CSV table of N, CA, C and O in Angstrom, one decimal:
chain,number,residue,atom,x,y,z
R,836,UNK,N,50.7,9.3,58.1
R,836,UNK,CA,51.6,8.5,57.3
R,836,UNK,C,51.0,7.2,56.7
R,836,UNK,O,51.6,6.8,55.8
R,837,UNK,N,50.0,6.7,57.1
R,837,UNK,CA,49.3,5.4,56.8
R,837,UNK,C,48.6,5.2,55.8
R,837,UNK,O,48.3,4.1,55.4
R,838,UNK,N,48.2,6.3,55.3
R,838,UNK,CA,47.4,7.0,53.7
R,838,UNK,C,48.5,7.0,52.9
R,838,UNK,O,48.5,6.2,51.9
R,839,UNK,N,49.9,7.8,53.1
R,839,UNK,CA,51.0,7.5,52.1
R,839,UNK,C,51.7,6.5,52.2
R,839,UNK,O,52.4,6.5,51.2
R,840,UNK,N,52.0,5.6,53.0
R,840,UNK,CA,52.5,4.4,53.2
R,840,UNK,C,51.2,3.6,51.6
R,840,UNK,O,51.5,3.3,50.5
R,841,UNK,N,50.0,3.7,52.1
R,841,UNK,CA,48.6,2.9,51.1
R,841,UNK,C,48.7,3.5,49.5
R,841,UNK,O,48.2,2.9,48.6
R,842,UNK,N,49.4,4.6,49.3
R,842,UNK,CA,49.1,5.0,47.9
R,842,UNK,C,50.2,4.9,47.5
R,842,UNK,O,50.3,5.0,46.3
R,843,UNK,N,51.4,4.5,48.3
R,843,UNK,CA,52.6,3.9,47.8
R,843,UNK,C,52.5,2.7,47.5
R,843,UNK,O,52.7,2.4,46.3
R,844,UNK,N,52.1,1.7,48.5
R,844,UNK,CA,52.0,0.4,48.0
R,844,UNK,C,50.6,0.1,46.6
R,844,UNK,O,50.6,-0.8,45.7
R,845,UNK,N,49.8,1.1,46.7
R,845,UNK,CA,49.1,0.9,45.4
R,845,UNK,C,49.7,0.9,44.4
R,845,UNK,O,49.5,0.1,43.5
R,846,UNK,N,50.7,2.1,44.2
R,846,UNK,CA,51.3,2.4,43.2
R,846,UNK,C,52.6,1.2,42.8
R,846,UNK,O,53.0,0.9,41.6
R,847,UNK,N,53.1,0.6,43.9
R,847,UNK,CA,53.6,-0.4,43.3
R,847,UNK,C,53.1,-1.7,43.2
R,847,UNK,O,53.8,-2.6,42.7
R,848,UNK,N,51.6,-2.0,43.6
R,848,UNK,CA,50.7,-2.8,43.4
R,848,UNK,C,50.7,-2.9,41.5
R,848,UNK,O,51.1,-3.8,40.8
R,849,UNK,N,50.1,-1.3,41.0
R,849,UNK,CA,50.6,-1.0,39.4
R,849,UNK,C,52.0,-1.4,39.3
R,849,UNK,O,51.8,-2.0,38.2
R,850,UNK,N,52.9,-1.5,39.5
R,850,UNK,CA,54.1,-1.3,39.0
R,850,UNK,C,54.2,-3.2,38.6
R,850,UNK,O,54.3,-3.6,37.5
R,851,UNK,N,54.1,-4.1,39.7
R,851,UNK,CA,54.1,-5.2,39.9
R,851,UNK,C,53.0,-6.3,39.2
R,851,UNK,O,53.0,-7.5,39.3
R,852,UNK,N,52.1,-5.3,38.3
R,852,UNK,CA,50.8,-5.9,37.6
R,852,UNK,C,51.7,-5.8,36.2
R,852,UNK,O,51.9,-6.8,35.5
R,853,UNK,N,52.1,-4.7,35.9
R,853,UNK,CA,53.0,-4.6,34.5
R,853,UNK,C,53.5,-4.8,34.2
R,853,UNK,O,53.7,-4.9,33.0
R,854,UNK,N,54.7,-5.3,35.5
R,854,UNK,CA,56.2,-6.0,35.2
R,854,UNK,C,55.3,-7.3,35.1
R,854,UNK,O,55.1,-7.2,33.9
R,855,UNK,N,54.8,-8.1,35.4
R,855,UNK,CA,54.4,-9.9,35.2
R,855,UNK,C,53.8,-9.7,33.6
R,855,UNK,O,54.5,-10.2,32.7
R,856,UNK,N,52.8,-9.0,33.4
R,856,UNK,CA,52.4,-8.6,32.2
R,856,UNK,C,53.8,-8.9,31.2
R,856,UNK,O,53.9,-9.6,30.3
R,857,UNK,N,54.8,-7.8,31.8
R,857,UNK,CA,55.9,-7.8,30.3
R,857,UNK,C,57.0,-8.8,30.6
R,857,UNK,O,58.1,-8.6,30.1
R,858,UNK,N,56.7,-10.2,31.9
R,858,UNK,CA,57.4,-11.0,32.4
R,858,UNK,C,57.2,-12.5,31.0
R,858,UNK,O,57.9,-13.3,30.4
R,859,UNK,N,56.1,-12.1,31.2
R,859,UNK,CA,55.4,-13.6,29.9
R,859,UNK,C,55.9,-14.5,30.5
R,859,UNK,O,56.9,-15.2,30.2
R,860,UNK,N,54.8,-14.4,31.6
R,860,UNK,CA,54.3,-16.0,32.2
R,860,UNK,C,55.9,-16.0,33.1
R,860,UNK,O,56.3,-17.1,33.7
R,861,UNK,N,56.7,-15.0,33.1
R,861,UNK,CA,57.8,-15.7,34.3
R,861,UNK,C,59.3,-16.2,33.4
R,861,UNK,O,60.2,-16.9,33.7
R,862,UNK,N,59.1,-15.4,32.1
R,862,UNK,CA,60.2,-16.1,31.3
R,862,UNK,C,61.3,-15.2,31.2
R,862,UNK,O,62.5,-15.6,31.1
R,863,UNK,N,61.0,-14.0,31.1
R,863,UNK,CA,61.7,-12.7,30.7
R,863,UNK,C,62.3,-12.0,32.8
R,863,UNK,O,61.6,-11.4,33.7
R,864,UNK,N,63.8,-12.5,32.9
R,864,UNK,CA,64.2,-12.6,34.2
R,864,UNK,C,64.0,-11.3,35.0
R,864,UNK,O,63.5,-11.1,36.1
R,865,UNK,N,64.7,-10.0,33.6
R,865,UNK,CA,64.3,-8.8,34.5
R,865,UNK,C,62.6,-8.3,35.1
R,865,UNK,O,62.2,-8.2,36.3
R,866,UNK,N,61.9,-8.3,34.0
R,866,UNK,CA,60.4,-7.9,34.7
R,866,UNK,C,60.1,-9.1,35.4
R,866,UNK,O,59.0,-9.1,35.9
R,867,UNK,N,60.8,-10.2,35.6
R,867,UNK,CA,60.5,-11.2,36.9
R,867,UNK,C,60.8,-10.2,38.0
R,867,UNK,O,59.9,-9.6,38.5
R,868,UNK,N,61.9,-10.0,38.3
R,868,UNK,CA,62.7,-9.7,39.4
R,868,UNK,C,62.1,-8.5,40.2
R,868,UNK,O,62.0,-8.2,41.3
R,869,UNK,N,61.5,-7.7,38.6
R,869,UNK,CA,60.4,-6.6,39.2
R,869,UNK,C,59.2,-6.7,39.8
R,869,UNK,O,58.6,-6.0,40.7
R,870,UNK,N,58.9,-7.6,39.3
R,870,UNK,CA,57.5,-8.3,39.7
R,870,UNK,C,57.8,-8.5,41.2
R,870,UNK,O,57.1,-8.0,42.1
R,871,UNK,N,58.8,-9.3,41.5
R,871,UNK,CA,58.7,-9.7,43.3
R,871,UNK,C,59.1,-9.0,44.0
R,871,UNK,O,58.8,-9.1,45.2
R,872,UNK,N,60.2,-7.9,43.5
R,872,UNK,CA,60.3,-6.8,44.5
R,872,UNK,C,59.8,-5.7,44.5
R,872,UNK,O,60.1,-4.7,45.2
R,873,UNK,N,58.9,-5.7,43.8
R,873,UNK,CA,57.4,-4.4,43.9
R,873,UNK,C,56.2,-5.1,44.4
R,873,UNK,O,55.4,-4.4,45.1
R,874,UNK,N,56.1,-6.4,44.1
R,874,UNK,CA,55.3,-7.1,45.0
R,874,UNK,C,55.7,-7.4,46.8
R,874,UNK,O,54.9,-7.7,47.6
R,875,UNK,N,56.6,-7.2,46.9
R,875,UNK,CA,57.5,-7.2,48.2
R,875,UNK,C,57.2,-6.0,49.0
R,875,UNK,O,56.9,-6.0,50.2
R,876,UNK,N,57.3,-4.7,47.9
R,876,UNK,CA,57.7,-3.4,48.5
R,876,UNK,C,56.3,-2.9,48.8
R,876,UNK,O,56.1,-2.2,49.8
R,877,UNK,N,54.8,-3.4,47.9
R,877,UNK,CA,53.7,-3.6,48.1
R,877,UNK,C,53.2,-3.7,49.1
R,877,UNK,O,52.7,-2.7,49.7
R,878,UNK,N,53.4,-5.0,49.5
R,878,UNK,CA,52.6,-5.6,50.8
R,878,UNK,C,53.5,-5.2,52.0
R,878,UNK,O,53.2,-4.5,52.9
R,879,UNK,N,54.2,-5.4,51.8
R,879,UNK,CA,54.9,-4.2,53.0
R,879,UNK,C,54.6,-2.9,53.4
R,879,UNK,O,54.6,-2.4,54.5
R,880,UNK,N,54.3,-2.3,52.0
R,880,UNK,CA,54.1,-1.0,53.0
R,880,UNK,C,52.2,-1.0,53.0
R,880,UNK,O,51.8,-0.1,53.7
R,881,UNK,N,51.6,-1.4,52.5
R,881,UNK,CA,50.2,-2.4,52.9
R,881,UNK,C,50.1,-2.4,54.3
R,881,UNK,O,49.3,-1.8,55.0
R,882,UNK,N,51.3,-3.7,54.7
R,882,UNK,CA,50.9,-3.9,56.4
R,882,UNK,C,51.1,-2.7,56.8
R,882,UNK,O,50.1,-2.3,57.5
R,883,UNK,N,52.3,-1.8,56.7
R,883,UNK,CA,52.5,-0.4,57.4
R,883,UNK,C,51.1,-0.3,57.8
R,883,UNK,O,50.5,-0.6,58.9
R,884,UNK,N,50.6,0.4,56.5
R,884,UNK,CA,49.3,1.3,56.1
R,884,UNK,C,48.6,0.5,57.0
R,884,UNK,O,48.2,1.3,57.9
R,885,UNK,N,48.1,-0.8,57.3
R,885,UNK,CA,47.3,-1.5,58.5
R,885,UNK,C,47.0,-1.8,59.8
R,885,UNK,O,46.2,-2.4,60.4
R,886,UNK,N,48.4,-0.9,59.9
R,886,UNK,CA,48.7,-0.4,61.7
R,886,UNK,C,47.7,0.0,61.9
R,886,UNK,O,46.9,-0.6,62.7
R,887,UNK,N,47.6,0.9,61.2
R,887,UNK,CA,46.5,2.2,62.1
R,887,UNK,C,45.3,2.4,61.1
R,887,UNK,O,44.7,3.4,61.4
R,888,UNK,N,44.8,1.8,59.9
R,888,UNK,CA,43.5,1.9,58.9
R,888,UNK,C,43.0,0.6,59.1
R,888,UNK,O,43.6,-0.4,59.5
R,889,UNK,N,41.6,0.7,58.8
R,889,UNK,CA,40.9,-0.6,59.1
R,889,UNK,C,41.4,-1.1,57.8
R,889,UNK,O,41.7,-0.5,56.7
R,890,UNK,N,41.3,-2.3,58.2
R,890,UNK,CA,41.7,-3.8,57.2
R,890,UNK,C,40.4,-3.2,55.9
R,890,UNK,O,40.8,-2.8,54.9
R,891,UNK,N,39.3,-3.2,56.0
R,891,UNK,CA,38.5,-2.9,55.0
R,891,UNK,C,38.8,-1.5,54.1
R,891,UNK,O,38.8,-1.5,52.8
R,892,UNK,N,39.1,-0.7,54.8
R,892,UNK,CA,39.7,0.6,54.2
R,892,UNK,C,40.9,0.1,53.1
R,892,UNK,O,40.7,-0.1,51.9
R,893,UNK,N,42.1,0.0,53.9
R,893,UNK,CA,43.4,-0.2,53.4
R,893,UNK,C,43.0,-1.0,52.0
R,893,UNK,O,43.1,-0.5,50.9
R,894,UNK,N,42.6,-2.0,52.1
R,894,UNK,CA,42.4,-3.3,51.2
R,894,UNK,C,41.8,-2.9,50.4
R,894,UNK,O,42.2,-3.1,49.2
R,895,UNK,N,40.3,-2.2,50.6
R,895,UNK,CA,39.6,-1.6,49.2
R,895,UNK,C,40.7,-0.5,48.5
R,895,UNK,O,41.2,-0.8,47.4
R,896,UNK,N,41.0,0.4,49.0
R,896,UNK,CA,42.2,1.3,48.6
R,896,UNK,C,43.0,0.7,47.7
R,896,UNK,O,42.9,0.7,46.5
R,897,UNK,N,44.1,0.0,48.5
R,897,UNK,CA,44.9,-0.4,47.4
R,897,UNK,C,45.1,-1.4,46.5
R,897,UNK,O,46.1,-1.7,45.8
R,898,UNK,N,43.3,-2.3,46.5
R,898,UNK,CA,43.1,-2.8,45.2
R,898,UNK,C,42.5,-1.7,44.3
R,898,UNK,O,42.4,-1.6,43.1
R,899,UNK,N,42.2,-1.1,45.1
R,899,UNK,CA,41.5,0.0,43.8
R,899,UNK,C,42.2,0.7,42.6
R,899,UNK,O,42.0,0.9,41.4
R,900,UNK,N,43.3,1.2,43.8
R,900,UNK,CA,44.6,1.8,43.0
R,900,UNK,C,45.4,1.8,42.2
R,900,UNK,O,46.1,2.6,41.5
R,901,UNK,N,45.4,-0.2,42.5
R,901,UNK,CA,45.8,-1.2,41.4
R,901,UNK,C,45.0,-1.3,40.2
R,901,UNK,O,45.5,-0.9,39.1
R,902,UNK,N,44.2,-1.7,40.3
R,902,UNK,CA,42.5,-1.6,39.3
R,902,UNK,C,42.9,-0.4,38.4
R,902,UNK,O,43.4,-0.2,37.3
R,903,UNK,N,42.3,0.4,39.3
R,903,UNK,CA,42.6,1.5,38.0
R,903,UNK,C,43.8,1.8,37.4
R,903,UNK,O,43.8,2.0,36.2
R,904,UNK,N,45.2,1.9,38.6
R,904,UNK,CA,46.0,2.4,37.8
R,904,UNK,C,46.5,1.3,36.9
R,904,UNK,O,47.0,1.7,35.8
R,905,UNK,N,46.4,-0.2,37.0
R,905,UNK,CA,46.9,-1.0,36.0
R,905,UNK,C,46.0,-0.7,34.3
R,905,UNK,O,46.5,-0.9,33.2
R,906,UNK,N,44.7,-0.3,34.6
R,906,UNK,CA,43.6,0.0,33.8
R,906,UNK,C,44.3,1.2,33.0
R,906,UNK,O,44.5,1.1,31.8
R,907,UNK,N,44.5,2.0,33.6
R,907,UNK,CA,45.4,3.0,32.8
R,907,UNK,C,46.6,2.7,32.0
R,907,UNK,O,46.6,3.0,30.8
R,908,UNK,N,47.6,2.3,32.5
R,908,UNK,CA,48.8,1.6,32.5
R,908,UNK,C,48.4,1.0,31.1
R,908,UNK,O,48.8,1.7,30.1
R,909,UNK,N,47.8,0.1,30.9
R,909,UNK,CA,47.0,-0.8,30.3
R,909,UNK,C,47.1,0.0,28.6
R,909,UNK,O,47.8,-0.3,27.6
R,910,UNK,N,46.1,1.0,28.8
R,910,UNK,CA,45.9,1.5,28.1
R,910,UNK,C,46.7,2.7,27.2
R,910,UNK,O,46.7,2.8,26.0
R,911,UNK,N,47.5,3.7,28.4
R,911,UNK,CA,49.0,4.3,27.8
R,911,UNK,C,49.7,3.4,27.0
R,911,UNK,O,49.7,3.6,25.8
R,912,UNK,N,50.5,2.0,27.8
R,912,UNK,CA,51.3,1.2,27.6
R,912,UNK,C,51.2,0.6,26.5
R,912,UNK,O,51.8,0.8,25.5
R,913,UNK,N,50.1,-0.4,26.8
R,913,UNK,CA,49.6,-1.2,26.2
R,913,UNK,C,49.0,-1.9,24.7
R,913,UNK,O,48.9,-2.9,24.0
R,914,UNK,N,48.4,0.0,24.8
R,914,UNK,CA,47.4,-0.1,24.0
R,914,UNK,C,46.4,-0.6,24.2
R,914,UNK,O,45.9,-0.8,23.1
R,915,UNK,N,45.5,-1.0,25.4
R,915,UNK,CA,44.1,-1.5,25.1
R,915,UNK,C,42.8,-0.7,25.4
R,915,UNK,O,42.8,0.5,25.8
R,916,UNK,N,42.0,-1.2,25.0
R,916,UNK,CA,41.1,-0.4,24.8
R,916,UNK,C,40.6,0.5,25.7
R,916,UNK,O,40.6,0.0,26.8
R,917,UNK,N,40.1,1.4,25.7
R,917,UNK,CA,39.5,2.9,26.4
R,917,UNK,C,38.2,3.3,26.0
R,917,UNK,O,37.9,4.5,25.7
R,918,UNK,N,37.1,2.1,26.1
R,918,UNK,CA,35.8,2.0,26.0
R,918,UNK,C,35.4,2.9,26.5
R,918,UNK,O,35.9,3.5,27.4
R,919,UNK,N,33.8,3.4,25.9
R,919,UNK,CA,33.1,4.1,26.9
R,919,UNK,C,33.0,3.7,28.4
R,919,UNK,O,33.1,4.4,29.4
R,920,UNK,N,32.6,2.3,28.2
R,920,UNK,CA,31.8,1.3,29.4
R,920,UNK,C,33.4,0.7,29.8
R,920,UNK,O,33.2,-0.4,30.4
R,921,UNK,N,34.3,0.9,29.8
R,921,UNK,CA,35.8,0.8,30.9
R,921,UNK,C,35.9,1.8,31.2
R,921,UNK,O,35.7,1.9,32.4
R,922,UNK,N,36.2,2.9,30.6
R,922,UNK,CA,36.3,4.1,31.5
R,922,UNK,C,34.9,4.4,32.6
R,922,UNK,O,35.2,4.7,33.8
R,923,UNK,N,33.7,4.3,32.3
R,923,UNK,CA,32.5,4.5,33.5
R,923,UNK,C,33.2,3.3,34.4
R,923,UNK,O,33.9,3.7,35.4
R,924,UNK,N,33.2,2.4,34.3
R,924,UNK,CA,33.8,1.4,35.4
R,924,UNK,C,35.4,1.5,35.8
R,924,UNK,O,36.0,0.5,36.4
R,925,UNK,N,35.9,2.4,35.5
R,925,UNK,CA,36.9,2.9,36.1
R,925,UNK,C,36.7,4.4,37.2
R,925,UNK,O,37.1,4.8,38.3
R,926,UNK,N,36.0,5.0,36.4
R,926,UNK,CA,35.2,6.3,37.2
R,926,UNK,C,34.7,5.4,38.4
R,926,UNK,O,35.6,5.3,39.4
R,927,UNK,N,33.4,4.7,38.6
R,927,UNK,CA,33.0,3.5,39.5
R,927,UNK,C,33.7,3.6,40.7
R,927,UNK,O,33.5,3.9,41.8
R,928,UNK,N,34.9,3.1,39.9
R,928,UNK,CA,35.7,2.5,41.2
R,928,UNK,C,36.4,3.2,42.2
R,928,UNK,O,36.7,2.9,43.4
R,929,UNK,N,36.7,4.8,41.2
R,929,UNK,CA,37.4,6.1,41.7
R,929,UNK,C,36.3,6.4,42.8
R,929,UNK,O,36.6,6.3,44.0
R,930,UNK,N,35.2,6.7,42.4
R,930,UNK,CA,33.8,7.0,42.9
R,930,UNK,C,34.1,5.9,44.2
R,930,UNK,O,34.6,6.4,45.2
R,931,UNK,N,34.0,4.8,44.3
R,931,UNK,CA,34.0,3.9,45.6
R,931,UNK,C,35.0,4.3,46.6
R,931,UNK,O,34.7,4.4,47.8
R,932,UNK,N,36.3,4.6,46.0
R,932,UNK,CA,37.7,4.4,46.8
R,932,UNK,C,37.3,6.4,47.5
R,932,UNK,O,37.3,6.7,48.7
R,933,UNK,N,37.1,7.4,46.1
R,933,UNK,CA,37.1,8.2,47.5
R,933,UNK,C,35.9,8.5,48.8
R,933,UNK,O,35.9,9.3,49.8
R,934,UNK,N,34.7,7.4,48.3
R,934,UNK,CA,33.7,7.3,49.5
R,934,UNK,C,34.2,6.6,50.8
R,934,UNK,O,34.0,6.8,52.0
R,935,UNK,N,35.1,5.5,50.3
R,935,UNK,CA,36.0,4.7,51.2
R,935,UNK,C,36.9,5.4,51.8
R,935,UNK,O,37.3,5.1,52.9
R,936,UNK,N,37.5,6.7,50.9
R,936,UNK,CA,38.5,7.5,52.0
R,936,UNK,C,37.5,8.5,53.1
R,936,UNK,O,37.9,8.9,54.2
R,937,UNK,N,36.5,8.8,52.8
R,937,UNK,CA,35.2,9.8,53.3
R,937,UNK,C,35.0,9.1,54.4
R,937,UNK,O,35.1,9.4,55.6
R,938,UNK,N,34.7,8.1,53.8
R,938,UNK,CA,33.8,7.2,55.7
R,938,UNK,C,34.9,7.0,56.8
R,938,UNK,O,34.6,6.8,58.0
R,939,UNK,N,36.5,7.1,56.3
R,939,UNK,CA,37.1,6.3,57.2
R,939,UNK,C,38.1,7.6,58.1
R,939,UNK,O,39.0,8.3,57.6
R,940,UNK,N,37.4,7.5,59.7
R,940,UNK,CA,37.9,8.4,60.0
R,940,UNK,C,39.8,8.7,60.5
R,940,UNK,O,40.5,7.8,60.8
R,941,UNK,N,40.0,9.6,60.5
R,941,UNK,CA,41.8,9.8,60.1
R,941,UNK,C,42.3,9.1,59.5
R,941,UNK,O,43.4,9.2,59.2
């Protein structure tokens, strides 16, 4: 459960990068309101996930998940750019996170 507890709170790690993004600066009340309770629901289930995964695991994880998936997000949403040299450093990072799930035992 502490792997899906971590790709949950990643996922609203993304969720909580987008809403501030379409908050502008804190002005626009709904994507505020999203912002803190995805940021809420985040770290919460983060600590779950830290019961039982090392602090180094969890944390590279679910910044990673953020990273990329806001990087995506970004770019569906967004519109930005989809460089050669952003996508390799998004690969990178994928590359890191599942050597980080590899080393870390259960």
């Amino acid at each position: 459960m502490p792997w899906v507890y971590l790709v949950i709170a990643g996922l609203f790690e993304v969720v909580w990068a987008f809403s501030m993004k379409q908050s502008d600066g804190f002005t626009h009340p709904g994507p505020t309101i999203v912002t803190i309770a995805a940021m809420i629901a985040s770290f919460a289930l983060l600590s779950l996930s830290m019961k039982s995964l090392p602090l180094g695991t969890a944390y590279t994880i679910w910044t990673g998940i953020g990273a990329v998936g806001a990087f995506l997000v970004g770019i569906a949403m967004l519109g930005e750019a989809a460089s050669a040299m952003r996508i390799v450093a998004a690969l990178l990072i994928v590359a890191g996170l599942v050597l980080m799930k590899i080393a870390t035992p259960a």
